[in-house]
Coordinates of C-alpha atoms in Angstrom, one line a residue:
X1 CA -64.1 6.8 -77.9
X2 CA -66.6 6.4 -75.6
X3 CA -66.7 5.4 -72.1
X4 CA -68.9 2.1 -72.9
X5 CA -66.2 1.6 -75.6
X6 CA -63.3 1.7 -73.7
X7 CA -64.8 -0.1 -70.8
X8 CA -66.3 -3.2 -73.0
X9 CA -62.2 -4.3 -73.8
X10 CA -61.0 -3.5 -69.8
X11 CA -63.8 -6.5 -69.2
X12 CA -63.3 -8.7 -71.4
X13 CA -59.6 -8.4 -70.7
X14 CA -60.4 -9.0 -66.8
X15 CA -62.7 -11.7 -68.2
X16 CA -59.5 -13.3 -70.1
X17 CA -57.6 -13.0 -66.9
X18 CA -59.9 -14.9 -64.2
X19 CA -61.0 -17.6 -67.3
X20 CA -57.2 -18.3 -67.9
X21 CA -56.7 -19.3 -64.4
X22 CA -59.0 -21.7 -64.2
X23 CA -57.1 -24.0 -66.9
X24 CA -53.5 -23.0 -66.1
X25 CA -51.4 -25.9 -65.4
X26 CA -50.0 -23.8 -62.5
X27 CA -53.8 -23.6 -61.1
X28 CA -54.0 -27.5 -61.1
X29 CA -50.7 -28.1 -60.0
X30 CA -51.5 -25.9 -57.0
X31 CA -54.7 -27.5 -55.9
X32 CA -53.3 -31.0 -56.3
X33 CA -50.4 -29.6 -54.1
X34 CA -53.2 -28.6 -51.6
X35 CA -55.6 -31.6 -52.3
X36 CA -52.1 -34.3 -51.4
X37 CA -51.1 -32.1 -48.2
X38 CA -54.7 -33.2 -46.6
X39 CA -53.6 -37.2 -46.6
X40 CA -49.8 -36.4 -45.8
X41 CA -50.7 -33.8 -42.6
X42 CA -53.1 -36.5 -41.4
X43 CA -50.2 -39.3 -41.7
X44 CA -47.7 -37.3 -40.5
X45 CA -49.4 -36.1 -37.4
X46 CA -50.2 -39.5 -36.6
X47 CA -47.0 -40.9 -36.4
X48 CA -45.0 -37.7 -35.2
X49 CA -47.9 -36.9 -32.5
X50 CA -50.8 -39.1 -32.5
X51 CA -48.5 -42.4 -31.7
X52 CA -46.6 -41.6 -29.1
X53 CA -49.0 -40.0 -27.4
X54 CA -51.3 -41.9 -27.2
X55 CA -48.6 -45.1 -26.2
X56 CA -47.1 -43.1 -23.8
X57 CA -50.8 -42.0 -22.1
X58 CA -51.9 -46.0 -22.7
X59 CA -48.5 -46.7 -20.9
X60 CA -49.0 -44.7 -18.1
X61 CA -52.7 -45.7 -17.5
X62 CA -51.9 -49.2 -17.6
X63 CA -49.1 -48.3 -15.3
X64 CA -51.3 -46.6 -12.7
X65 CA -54.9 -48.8 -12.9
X66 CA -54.5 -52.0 -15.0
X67 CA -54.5 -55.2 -13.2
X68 CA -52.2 -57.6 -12.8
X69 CA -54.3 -59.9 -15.5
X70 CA -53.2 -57.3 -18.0
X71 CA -49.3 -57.3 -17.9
X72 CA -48.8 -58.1 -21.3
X73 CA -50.7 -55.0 -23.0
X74 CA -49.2 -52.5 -20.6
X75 CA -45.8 -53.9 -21.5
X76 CA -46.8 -53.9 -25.0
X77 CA -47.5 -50.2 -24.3
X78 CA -44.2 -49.2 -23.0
X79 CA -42.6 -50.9 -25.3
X80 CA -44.9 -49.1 -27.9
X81 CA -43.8 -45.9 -26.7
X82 CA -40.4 -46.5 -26.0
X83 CA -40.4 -47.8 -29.9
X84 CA -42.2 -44.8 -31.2
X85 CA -40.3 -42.3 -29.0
X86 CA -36.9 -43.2 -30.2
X87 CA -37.9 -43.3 -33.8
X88 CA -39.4 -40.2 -33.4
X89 CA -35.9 -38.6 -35.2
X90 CA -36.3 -41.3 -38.2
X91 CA -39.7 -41.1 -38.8
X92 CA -39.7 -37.2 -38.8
X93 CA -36.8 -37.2 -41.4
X94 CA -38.6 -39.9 -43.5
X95 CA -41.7 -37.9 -43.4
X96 CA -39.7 -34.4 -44.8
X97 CA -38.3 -36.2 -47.3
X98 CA -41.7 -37.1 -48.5
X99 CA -43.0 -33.6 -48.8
X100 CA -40.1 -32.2 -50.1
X101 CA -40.8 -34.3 -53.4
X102 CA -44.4 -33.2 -53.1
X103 CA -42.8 -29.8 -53.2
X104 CA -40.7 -30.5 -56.0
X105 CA -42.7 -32.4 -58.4
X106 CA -46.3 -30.2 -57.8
X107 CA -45.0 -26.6 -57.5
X108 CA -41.5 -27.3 -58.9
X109 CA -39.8 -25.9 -55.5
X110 CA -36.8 -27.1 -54.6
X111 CA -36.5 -27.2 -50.3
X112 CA -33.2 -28.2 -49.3
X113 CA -32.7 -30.7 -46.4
X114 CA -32.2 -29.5 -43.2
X115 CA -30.3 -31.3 -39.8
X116 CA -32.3 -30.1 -37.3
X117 CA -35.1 -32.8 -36.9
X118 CA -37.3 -30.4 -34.4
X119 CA -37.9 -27.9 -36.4
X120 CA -38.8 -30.4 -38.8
X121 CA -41.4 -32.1 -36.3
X122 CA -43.1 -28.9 -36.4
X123 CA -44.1 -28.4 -40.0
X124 CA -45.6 -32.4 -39.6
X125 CA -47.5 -30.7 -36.6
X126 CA -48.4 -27.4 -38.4
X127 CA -49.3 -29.9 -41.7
X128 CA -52.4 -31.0 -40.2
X129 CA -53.8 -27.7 -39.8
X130 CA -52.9 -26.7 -43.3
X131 CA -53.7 -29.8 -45.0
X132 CA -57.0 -29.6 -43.1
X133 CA -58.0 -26.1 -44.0
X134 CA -56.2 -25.7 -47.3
X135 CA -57.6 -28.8 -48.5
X136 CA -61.1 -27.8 -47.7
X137 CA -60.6 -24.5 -49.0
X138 CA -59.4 -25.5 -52.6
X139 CA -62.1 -28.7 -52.6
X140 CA -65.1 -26.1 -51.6
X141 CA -64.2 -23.8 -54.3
X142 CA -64.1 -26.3 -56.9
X143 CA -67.0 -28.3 -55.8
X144 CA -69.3 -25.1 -56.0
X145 CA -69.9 -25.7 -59.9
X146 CA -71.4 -29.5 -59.0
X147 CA -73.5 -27.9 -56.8
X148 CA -74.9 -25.1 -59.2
X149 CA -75.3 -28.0 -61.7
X150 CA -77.0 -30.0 -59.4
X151 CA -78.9 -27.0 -58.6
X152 CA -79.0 -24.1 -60.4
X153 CA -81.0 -22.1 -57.9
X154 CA -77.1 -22.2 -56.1
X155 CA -75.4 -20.7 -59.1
X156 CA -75.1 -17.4 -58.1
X157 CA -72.9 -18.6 -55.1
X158 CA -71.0 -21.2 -57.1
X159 CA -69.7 -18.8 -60.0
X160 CA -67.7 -16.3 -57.0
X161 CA -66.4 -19.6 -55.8
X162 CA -65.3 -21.0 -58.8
X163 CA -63.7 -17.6 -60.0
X164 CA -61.8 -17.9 -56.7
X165 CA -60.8 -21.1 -57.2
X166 CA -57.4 -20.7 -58.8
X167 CA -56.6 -17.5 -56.6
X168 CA -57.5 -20.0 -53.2
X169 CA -55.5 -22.9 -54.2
X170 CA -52.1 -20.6 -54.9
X171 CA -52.6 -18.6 -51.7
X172 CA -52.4 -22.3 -50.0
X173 CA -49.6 -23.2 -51.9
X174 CA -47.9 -20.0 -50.8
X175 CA -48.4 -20.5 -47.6
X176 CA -47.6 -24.0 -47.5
X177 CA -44.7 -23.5 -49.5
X178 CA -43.1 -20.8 -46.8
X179 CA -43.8 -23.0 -43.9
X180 CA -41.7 -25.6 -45.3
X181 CA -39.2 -23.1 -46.2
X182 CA -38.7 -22.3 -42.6
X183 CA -38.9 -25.2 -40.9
X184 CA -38.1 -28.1 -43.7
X185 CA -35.4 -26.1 -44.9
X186 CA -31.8 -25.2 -43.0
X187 CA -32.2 -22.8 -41.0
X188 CA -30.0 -19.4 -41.0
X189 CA -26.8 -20.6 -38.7
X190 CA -26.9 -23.6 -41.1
X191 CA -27.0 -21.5 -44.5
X192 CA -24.1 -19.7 -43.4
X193 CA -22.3 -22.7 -42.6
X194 CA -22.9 -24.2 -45.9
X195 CA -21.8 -21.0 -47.9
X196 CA -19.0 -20.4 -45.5
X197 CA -17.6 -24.1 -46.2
X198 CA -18.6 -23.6 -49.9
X199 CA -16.2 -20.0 -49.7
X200 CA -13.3 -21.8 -47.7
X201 CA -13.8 -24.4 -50.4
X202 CA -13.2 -22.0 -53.4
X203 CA -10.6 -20.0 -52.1
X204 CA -8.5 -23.5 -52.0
X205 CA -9.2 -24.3 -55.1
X206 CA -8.4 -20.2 -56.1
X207 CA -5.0 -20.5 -54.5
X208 CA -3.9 -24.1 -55.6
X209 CA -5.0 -22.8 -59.0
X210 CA -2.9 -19.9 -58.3
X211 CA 0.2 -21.5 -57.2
X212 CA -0.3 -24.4 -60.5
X213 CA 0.2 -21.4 -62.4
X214 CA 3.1 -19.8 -61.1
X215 CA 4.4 -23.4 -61.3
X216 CA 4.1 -23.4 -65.2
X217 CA 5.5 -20.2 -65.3
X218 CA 8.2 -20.6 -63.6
X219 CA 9.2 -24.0 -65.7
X220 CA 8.2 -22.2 -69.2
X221 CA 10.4 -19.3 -67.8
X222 CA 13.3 -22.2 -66.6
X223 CA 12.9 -24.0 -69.5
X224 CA 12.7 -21.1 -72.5
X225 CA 14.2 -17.9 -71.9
X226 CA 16.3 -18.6 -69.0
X227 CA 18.1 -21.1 -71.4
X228 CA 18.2 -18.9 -74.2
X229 CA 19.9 -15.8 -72.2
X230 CA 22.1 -19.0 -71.0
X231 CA 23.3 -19.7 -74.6
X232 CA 23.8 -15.8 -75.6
X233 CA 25.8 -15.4 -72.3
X234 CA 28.5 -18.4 -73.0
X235 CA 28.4 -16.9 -76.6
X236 CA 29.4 -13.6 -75.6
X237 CA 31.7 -14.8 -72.9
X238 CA 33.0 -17.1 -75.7
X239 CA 33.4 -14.0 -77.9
X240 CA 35.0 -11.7 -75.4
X241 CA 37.9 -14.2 -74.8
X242 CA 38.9 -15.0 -78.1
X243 CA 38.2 -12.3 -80.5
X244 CA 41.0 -10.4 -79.0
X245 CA 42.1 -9.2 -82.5
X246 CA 38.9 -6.8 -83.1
X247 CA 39.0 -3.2 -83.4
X248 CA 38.1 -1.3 -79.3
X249 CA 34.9 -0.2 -80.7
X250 CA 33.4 -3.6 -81.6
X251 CA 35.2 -5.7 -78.5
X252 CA 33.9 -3.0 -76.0
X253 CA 30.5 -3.4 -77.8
X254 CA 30.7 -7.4 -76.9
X255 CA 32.0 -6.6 -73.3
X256 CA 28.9 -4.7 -72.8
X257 CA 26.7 -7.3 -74.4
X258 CA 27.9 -9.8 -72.4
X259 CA 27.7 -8.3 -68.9
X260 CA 24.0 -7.2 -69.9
X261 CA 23.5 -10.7 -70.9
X262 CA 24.6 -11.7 -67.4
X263 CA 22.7 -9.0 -65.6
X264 CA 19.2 -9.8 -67.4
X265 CA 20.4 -13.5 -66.7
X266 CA 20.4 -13.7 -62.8
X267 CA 17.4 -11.1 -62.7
X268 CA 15.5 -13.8 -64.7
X269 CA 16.8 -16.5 -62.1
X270 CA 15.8 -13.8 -59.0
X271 CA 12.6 -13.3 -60.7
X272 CA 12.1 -17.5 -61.3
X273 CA 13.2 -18.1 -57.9
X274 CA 10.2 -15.4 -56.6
X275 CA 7.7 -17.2 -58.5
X276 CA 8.4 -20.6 -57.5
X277 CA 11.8 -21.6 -56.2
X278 CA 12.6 -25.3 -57.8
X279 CA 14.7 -26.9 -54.6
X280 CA 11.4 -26.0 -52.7
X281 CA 9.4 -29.0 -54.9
X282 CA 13.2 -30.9 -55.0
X283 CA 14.6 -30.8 -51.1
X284 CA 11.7 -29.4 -49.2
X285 CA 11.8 -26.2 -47.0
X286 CA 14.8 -27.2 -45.2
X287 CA 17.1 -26.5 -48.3
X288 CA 15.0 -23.7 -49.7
X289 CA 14.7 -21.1 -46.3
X290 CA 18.5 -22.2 -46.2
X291 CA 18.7 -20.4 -49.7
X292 CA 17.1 -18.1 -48.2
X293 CA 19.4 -17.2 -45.9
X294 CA 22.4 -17.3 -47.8
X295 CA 21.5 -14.8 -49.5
X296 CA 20.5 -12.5 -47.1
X297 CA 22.5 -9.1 -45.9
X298 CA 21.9 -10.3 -42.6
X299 CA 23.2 -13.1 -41.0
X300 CA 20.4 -15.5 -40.3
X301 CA 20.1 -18.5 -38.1
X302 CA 17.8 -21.1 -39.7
X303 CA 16.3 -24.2 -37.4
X304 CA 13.8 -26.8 -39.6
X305 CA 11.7 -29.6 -37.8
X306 CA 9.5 -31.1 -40.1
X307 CA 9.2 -34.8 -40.3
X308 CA 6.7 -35.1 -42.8
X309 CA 6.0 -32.4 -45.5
X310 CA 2.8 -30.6 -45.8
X311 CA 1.1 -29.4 -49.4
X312 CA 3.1 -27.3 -52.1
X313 CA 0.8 -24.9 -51.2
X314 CA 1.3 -24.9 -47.7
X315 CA 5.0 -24.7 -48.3
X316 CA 5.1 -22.6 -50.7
X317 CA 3.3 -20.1 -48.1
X318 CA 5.9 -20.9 -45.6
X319 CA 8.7 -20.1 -48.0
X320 CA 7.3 -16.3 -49.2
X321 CA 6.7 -15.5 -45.3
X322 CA 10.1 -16.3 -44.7
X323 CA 11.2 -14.5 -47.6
X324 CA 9.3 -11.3 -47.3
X325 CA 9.8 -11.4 -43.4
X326 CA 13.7 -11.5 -44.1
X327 CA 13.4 -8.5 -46.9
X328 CA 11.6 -6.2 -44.7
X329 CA 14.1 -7.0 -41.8
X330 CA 16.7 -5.9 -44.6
X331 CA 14.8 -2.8 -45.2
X332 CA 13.4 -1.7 -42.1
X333 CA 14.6 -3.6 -38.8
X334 CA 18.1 -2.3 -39.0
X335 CA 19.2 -5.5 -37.4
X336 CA 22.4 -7.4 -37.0
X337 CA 21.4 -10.7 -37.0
X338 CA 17.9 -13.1 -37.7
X339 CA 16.6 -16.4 -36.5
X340 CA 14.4 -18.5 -39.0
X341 CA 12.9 -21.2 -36.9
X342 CA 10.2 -23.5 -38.5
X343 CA 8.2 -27.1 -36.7
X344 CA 5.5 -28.6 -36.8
X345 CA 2.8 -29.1 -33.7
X346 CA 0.0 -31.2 -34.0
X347 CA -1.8 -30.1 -37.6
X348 CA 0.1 -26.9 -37.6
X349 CA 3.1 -25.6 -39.2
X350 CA 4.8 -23.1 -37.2
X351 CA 6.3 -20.4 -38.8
X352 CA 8.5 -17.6 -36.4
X353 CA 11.2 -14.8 -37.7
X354 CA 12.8 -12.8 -35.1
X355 CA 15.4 -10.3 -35.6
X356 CA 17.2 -8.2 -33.3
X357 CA 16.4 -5.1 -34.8
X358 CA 14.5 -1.5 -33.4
X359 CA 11.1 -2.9 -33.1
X360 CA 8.1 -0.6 -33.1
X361 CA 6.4 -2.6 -36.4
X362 CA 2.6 -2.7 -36.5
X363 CA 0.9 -4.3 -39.4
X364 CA -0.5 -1.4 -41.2
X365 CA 2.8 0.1 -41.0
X366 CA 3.7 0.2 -44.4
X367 CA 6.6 -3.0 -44.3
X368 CA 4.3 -5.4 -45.7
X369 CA 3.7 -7.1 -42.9
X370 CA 0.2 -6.7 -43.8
X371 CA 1.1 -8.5 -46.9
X372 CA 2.5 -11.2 -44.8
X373 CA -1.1 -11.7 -43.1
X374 CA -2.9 -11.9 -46.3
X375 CA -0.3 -14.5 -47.0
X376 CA -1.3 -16.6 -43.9
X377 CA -4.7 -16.2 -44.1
X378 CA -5.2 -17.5 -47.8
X379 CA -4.8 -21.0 -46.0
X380 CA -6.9 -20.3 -43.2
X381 CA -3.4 -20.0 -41.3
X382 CA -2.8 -17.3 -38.5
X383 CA -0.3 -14.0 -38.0
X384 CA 1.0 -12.5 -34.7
X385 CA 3.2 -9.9 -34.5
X386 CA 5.1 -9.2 -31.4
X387 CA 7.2 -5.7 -32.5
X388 CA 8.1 -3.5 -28.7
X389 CA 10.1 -0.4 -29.0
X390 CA 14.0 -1.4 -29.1
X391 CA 13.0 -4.8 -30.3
X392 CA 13.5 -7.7 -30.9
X393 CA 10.3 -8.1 -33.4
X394 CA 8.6 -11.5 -33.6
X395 CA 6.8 -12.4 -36.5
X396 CA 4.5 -15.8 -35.5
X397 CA 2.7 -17.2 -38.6
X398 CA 0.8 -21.1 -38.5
X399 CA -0.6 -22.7 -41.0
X400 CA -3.1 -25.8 -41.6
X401 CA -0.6 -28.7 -42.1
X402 CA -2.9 -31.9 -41.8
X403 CA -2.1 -35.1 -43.0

């Protein structure tokens, strides 16, 4: 193939390319976005600039040189600028929200609204000069083909114009379209806000979803198996007492059943209890970090002062940093005694375990006291740890408790 050959199809491809953008819908869409900023920048610079202004210079001139005989138009003045000065704020807002559906129903771009109303004031300022110039841009462009009709001496300028047409009109919506980005739009500190509420906002939901779960497991646990191995234990134990008259073999094969059956029993009721415990939803966290204590190996001092409750999920955090606090001063402390002490200030439950033990913990330590601040930080609550050499350690944990 020859070079003519192959470079007839590269031009009419090219040829394809420039003609298809002068009938796209995206083309059209573009310069009407352009053609409707003209109108809108003059408005808005009007009202955010032109009218106060020029109130506020009538104002002061009338102020300074007017006669008496003109009292009432400098006081209609100053009340015109006070007026158009302290609507300034509505008016800029009303104004946005009129280009953002200009945005959004020519170019299909979606600007979201933004609280600062200054930065807002400046795109209606900056508007003008885009509407202006854009506008003119896209209108020259497309008016060049009335002028080579009119006359055709003109048409060798009106066919690069008309060709560049399309490309003009999206380069104005471009630009147009980042100006409103950066000052219609939030602006970075308030993007982050919005995400980091929208994170805080998931994580709830991700941990009350967690903690409905271990709630159904727990009663599908209470409800099923636990009463089943119930049932086979009083059967055995049932078994065991009265079949006296079997041979050793079988009865020592029924004394083992039944003390495995009342092993795997209270494991299942240690393992329910660690899931949810059931007097926590019942009696609150007084009677449940009482539990708690019972069953400690170290004698533990418990003090509750909570007039009103908080969420289950709130309380149910409280209760597993109590009970992990109390198993790693089983493990580790090598105390003689601990002090459970829980009360509410203000919005905030107060959590504090201190034991009387060596000391000398650090979070990353390895007694999942890190697991402790994970804990209190799933609610947006707070861990301190207060561990010297030779004790005591203090283990400090609040958590969000609003009303």
């Amino acid at each position: 193939m020859t070079s003519v050959e192959t470079a007839v199809p590269r031009r009419a491809g090219a040829l394809r390319t420039v003609l298809s953008g002068l009938w796209s819908a995206r083309t059209w869409r573009a310069t009407l976005h352009a053609l409707a900023g003209l109108p809108l920048g003059v408005a808005a610079f009007a009202l955010t600039c032109g009218l106060p202004v020029g109130a506020g210079y009538s104002a002061i001139w009338s102020l300074l040189y007017a006669s008496g005989d003109d009292l009432a138009l400098t006081t209609l003045f100053v009340v015109l600028t006070v007026t158009a000065t302290l609507s300034l704020p509505r008016v800029v807002r009303g104004l946005s929200a009129v280009q953002r559906r200009r945005f959004r129903a020519l170019l299909d771009v979606e600007i979201p609204p933004s609280h600062g109303w200054w930065r807002q004031f400046g795109y209606h300022v900056l508007s003008l000069f885009i509407g202006v110039s854009g506008a003119a841009a896209v209108a020259v462009c497309w008016s060049a083909t009335l002028l080579a009709w009119a006359e055709p001496a003109y048409l060798v300028l009106a066919a690069p114009a008309l060709v560049a047409a399309p490309w003009v009109a999206r380069v104005v919506a471009r630009a147009d379209t980042a100006a409103a980005r950066a000052l219609l739009g939030p602006s970075r500190n308030e993007e982050l806000s919005v995400r980091v509420e929208t994170l805080s906002r998931s994580r709830a939901e991700v941990v009350a979803a967690t903690d409905a779960e271990r709630r159904r497991i727990e009663r599908d646990l209470h409800d099923g198996a636990q009463q089943r191995l119930v049932s086979l234990a009083m059967n055995l134990g049932m078994a065991r007492a009265n079949l006296t008259d079997l041979p050793a073999p079988a009865r020592q094969a029924i004394v083992e059943a039944h003390d495995e059956a009342t092993q795997a029993l209270a494991e299942l009721r240690e393992f329910v209890r660690g899931l949810h415990p059931a007097v926590l939803d019942d009696r609150g966290l007084d009677a449940a970090l009482s539990g708690i204590a019972a069953r400690a190996p170290v004698p533990v001092r418990v003090a509750v002062s909570v007039p009103d409750r908080c969420s289950p999920v709130v309380e149910a955090v409280a209760y597993f940093v109590v009970s992990e606090a109390l198993t790693n001063i089983a493990r580790h402390a090598h105390a003689s005694r601990a002090e459970v002490t829980v009360d509410r200030v203000a919005d905030r439950l107060r959590v504090v375990v201190t034991d009387d033990g060596r000391g000398g913990a650090t979070p990353g330590g390895g007694t999942g006291l890190h697991g402790l601040a994970q804990r209190a930080a799933s609610v947006d609550g707070t861990f301190a740890l207060h561990s010297p050499a030779g004790g005591p350690t203090t283990v400090t944990v609040e958590l969000p408790c609003g009303s």
